[in-house]
Amino acid sequence: SVAFALLGANVTVFDLSAVQLERDREAAKHYGVDLTILQGDMRDLSQFGNDAFDVVWHAHSLNFIPDAGEVFRGVTRVLRVGGLYQFSYHNPFNHGINESDWTGDAYPLRQQYVDGKVEYDTPYWDVAGEDGKVKQVRGPVEFRHTLSTVINGLVTHGFVVLGMWEHLSNDPTADPGTWEHFKSIIPPYLIFWTRYQPDVFKH
């Protein structure tokens, strides 16, 4: 948010987490920029008027809701025609797998490739606290959105895909069973840049 403001953009931050929003306030104060900061659910953009934004930069969170189309539909209303929509989400082909699943030979695919709730062997994440000690916290509920669901959902709602990038490892020689090695085998995240251009689909 601050990076956009430093580039001269008029920035609105919209997030479900009060803690995250407080971090934005702290960063804005540190860099001396103004942000409009609002709390809410990405599935309900009713706080915003029609055609309110030129760019919607959607932080990685699409997998925390069961229906990606709800978000796409809301973005079409608040984004001006020709506006840009950027988002990342979990690669559906390996959703539910992580580096700890290394068998000594592979990272096994074992869940059905379908839209829906993702099951992990453990619901807990290892998180470093402010004291530097690692503790376990319960992770969020996550949902898989297949590639066809996402791409066809974008097209249905009037978005043209400008590009797609994969989050890959910076260290292809990393030891098996590490996060960097896992990323060298299959990218965990996909990033999309799109443009809202509904007129394209009328021809």
Short mmCIF file of C-alpha atoms in Angstrom, two decimals:
data_model
loop_
_atom_site.label_atom_id
_atom_site.label_comp_id
_atom_site.label_asym_id
_atom_site.label_seq_id
_atom_site.Cartn_x
_atom_site.Cartn_y
_atom_site.Cartn_z
CA SER A 1 0.00 0.00 0.00
CA VAL A 2 2.77 2.43 0.91
CA ALA A 3 4.71 1.63 -2.27
CA PHE A 4 1.71 2.68 -4.38
CA ALA A 5 1.28 5.85 -2.32
CA LEU A 6 4.96 6.75 -2.73
CA LEU A 7 4.47 6.41 -6.49
CA GLY A 8 1.70 9.01 -6.30
CA ALA A 9 -1.39 6.79 -6.24
CA ASN A 10 -4.51 7.58 -4.24
CA VAL A 11 -4.59 4.37 -2.16
CA THR A 12 -7.40 2.61 -0.33
CA VAL A 13 -6.52 -0.40 1.83
CA PHE A 14 -9.32 -2.90 2.46
CA ASP A 15 -8.66 -5.88 4.71
CA LEU A 16 -10.48 -8.23 7.07
CA SER A 17 -7.68 -8.17 9.66
CA ALA A 18 -7.53 -5.31 12.14
CA VAL A 19 -3.91 -6.27 12.88
CA GLN A 20 -2.96 -5.99 9.20
CA LEU A 21 -4.66 -2.63 8.91
CA GLU A 22 -2.73 -1.36 11.92
CA ARG A 23 0.50 -2.38 10.16
CA ASP A 24 -0.59 -0.28 7.18
CA ARG A 25 -1.20 2.70 9.47
CA GLU A 26 2.24 2.30 11.00
CA ALA A 27 3.91 2.04 7.60
CA ALA A 28 2.01 5.06 6.27
CA LYS A 29 3.07 7.13 9.28
CA HIS A 30 6.68 6.01 8.91
CA TYR A 31 6.84 7.03 5.23
CA GLY A 32 4.66 10.13 5.57
CA VAL A 33 1.93 9.11 3.13
CA ASP A 34 -1.86 9.18 3.34
CA LEU A 35 -3.95 6.03 2.99
CA THR A 36 -7.67 5.42 3.24
CA ILE A 37 -7.95 2.38 5.50
CA LEU A 38 -11.14 0.34 5.75
CA GLN A 39 -12.01 -3.00 7.31
CA GLY A 40 -14.21 -5.51 5.54
CA ASP A 41 -14.68 -8.80 3.71
CA MET A 42 -13.40 -9.17 0.12
CA ARG A 43 -16.74 -10.77 -0.79
CA ASP A 44 -18.61 -7.56 0.08
CA LEU A 45 -17.31 -4.40 -1.60
CA SER A 46 -20.50 -2.43 -0.96
CA GLN A 47 -18.51 0.28 0.86
CA PHE A 48 -17.25 1.38 -2.56
CA GLY A 49 -19.07 3.06 -5.41
CA ASN A 50 -19.21 1.90 -9.00
CA ASP A 51 -16.10 2.49 -11.15
CA ALA A 52 -14.17 3.63 -8.07
CA PHE A 53 -10.68 2.30 -8.92
CA ASP A 54 -8.17 2.15 -11.76
CA VAL A 55 -6.24 -0.72 -10.17
CA VAL A 56 -7.29 -3.48 -7.79
CA TRP A 57 -4.22 -5.16 -6.27
CA HIS A 58 -5.55 -8.24 -4.53
CA ALA A 59 -3.15 -9.64 -1.92
CA HIS A 60 -2.86 -13.43 -1.68
CA SER A 61 -6.17 -14.47 -0.09
CA LEU A 62 -8.46 -15.89 -2.77
CA ASN A 63 -8.06 -19.41 -1.36
CA PHE A 64 -9.69 -18.43 1.93
CA ILE A 65 -13.17 -18.31 0.36
CA PRO A 66 -15.12 -21.12 -1.35
CA ASP A 67 -16.27 -19.12 -4.42
CA ALA A 68 -13.72 -17.04 -6.35
CA GLY A 69 -16.52 -15.75 -8.58
CA GLU A 70 -17.91 -13.69 -5.70
CA VAL A 71 -14.73 -11.64 -5.66
CA PHE A 72 -14.47 -11.34 -9.45
CA ARG A 73 -18.06 -10.10 -9.58
CA GLY A 74 -17.40 -7.44 -6.95
CA VAL A 75 -14.20 -6.26 -8.63
CA THR A 76 -16.00 -5.73 -11.95
CA ARG A 77 -18.35 -3.26 -10.25
CA VAL A 78 -15.70 -1.17 -8.46
CA LEU A 79 -13.09 -1.28 -11.27
CA ARG A 80 -13.31 1.14 -14.18
CA VAL A 81 -13.46 -0.33 -17.68
CA GLY A 82 -9.87 -0.75 -18.80
CA GLY A 83 -8.70 -0.99 -15.20
CA LEU A 84 -6.15 -3.54 -14.00
CA TYR A 85 -6.77 -6.41 -11.58
CA GLN A 86 -3.81 -8.29 -10.12
CA PHE A 87 -4.03 -11.27 -7.79
CA SER A 88 -2.16 -14.35 -6.72
CA TYR A 89 -3.52 -17.64 -5.49
CA HIS A 90 -2.39 -21.14 -4.62
CA ASN A 91 -1.48 -23.36 -7.54
CA PRO A 92 -4.42 -25.80 -7.55
CA PHE A 93 -2.27 -28.68 -8.76
CA ASN A 94 -0.29 -28.87 -5.51
CA HIS A 95 -2.68 -27.28 -3.04
CA GLY A 96 -2.61 -29.34 0.15
CA ILE A 97 1.03 -30.37 -0.24
CA ASN A 98 4.09 -28.74 1.30
CA GLU A 99 7.79 -29.37 1.75
CA SER A 100 7.28 -31.65 4.76
CA ASP A 101 5.53 -34.18 2.48
CA TRP A 102 8.84 -35.16 0.85
CA THR A 103 9.01 -38.98 0.77
CA GLY A 104 12.68 -39.26 -0.08
CA ASP A 105 11.78 -39.50 -3.74
CA ALA A 106 8.87 -37.14 -4.49
CA TYR A 107 6.15 -34.82 -3.26
CA PRO A 108 3.06 -37.03 -3.74
CA LEU A 109 -0.19 -35.87 -5.31
CA ARG A 110 -2.96 -37.56 -3.35
CA GLN A 111 -6.03 -35.30 -3.25
CA GLN A 112 -8.64 -35.12 -5.98
CA TYR A 113 -8.27 -32.21 -8.37
CA VAL A 114 -11.62 -30.56 -7.66
CA ASP A 115 -12.88 -27.26 -6.31
CA GLY A 116 -13.52 -27.35 -2.60
CA LYS A 117 -12.02 -27.46 0.86
CA VAL A 118 -8.38 -28.53 1.07
CA GLU A 119 -7.33 -31.01 3.73
CA TYR A 120 -3.85 -30.95 5.26
CA ASP A 121 -2.25 -33.71 7.33
CA THR A 122 -1.85 -31.15 10.11
CA PRO A 123 -4.01 -28.04 10.54
CA TYR A 124 -1.18 -26.20 12.33
CA TRP A 125 1.44 -23.76 11.06
CA ASP A 126 4.86 -23.12 12.63
CA VAL A 127 5.06 -19.38 13.30
CA ALA A 128 7.94 -17.41 14.81
CA GLY A 129 6.80 -15.15 17.64
CA GLU A 130 8.21 -11.74 18.55
CA ASP A 131 10.54 -13.51 20.97
CA GLY A 132 11.97 -15.55 18.10
CA LYS A 133 10.52 -18.82 19.36
CA VAL A 134 8.52 -20.95 16.96
CA LYS A 135 5.02 -21.88 18.06
CA GLN A 136 2.17 -23.72 16.40
CA VAL A 137 -1.02 -21.89 15.44
CA ARG A 138 -4.07 -23.26 13.70
CA GLY A 139 -4.02 -22.34 10.03
CA PRO A 140 -7.00 -20.93 8.14
CA VAL A 141 -9.54 -22.98 6.21
CA GLU A 142 -8.45 -23.09 2.56
CA PHE A 143 -10.27 -23.86 -0.67
CA ARG A 144 -8.91 -25.11 -3.98
CA HIS A 145 -9.96 -23.22 -7.12
CA THR A 146 -9.01 -25.20 -10.21
CA LEU A 147 -7.27 -23.42 -13.06
CA SER A 148 -10.31 -23.75 -15.31
CA THR A 149 -12.54 -22.31 -12.58
CA VAL A 150 -10.32 -19.26 -12.20
CA ILE A 151 -9.62 -18.57 -15.90
CA ASN A 152 -13.21 -19.19 -17.02
CA GLY A 153 -14.42 -17.14 -14.06
CA LEU A 154 -12.26 -14.22 -15.16
CA VAL A 155 -13.47 -14.48 -18.75
CA THR A 156 -17.11 -14.77 -17.67
CA HIS A 157 -16.78 -11.56 -15.66
CA GLY A 158 -15.16 -9.60 -18.49
CA PHE A 159 -11.45 -9.84 -17.68
CA VAL A 160 -8.74 -10.26 -20.29
CA VAL A 161 -5.66 -12.10 -19.01
CA LEU A 162 -2.55 -10.04 -19.73
CA GLY A 163 -0.08 -12.45 -18.18
CA MET A 164 0.45 -15.23 -15.69
CA TRP A 165 3.59 -15.91 -13.64
CA GLU A 166 4.67 -18.77 -11.41
CA HIS A 167 6.39 -18.38 -8.05
CA LEU A 168 9.55 -20.47 -8.48
CA SER A 169 12.60 -21.25 -6.37
CA ASN A 170 15.66 -19.00 -6.35
CA ASP A 171 17.77 -22.00 -5.36
CA PRO A 172 17.22 -25.05 -7.59
CA THR A 173 20.05 -26.86 -5.76
CA ALA A 174 18.28 -26.68 -2.38
CA ASP A 175 18.07 -29.80 -0.25
CA PRO A 176 15.00 -32.02 -0.75
CA GLY A 177 12.31 -31.44 1.82
CA THR A 178 13.00 -27.70 2.04
CA TRP A 179 10.70 -24.92 0.85
CA GLU A 180 13.13 -23.82 -1.87
CA HIS A 181 13.42 -27.37 -3.20
CA PHE A 182 9.65 -27.77 -3.14
CA LYS A 183 9.30 -24.58 -5.22
CA SER A 184 11.85 -25.90 -7.72
CA ILE A 185 9.64 -28.96 -8.34
CA ILE A 186 6.27 -27.20 -8.65
CA PRO A 187 5.43 -23.53 -8.12
CA PRO A 188 3.13 -23.08 -5.11
CA TYR A 189 1.63 -19.78 -6.26
CA LEU A 190 0.32 -18.33 -9.52
CA ILE A 191 0.13 -14.58 -10.22
CA PHE A 192 -2.33 -13.10 -12.73
CA TRP A 193 -2.45 -9.65 -14.31
CA THR A 194 -5.79 -8.93 -15.98
CA ARG A 195 -7.65 -6.00 -17.53
CA TYR A 196 -11.38 -5.42 -17.14
CA GLN A 197 -12.52 -5.17 -20.76
CA PRO A 198 -16.10 -6.49 -20.99
CA ASP A 199 -16.65 -5.16 -24.52
CA VAL A 200 -14.16 -7.71 -25.87
CA PHE A 201 -16.64 -10.50 -25.21
CA LYS A 202 -19.54 -8.87 -27.03
CA HIS A 203 -18.06 -9.62 -30.45
#
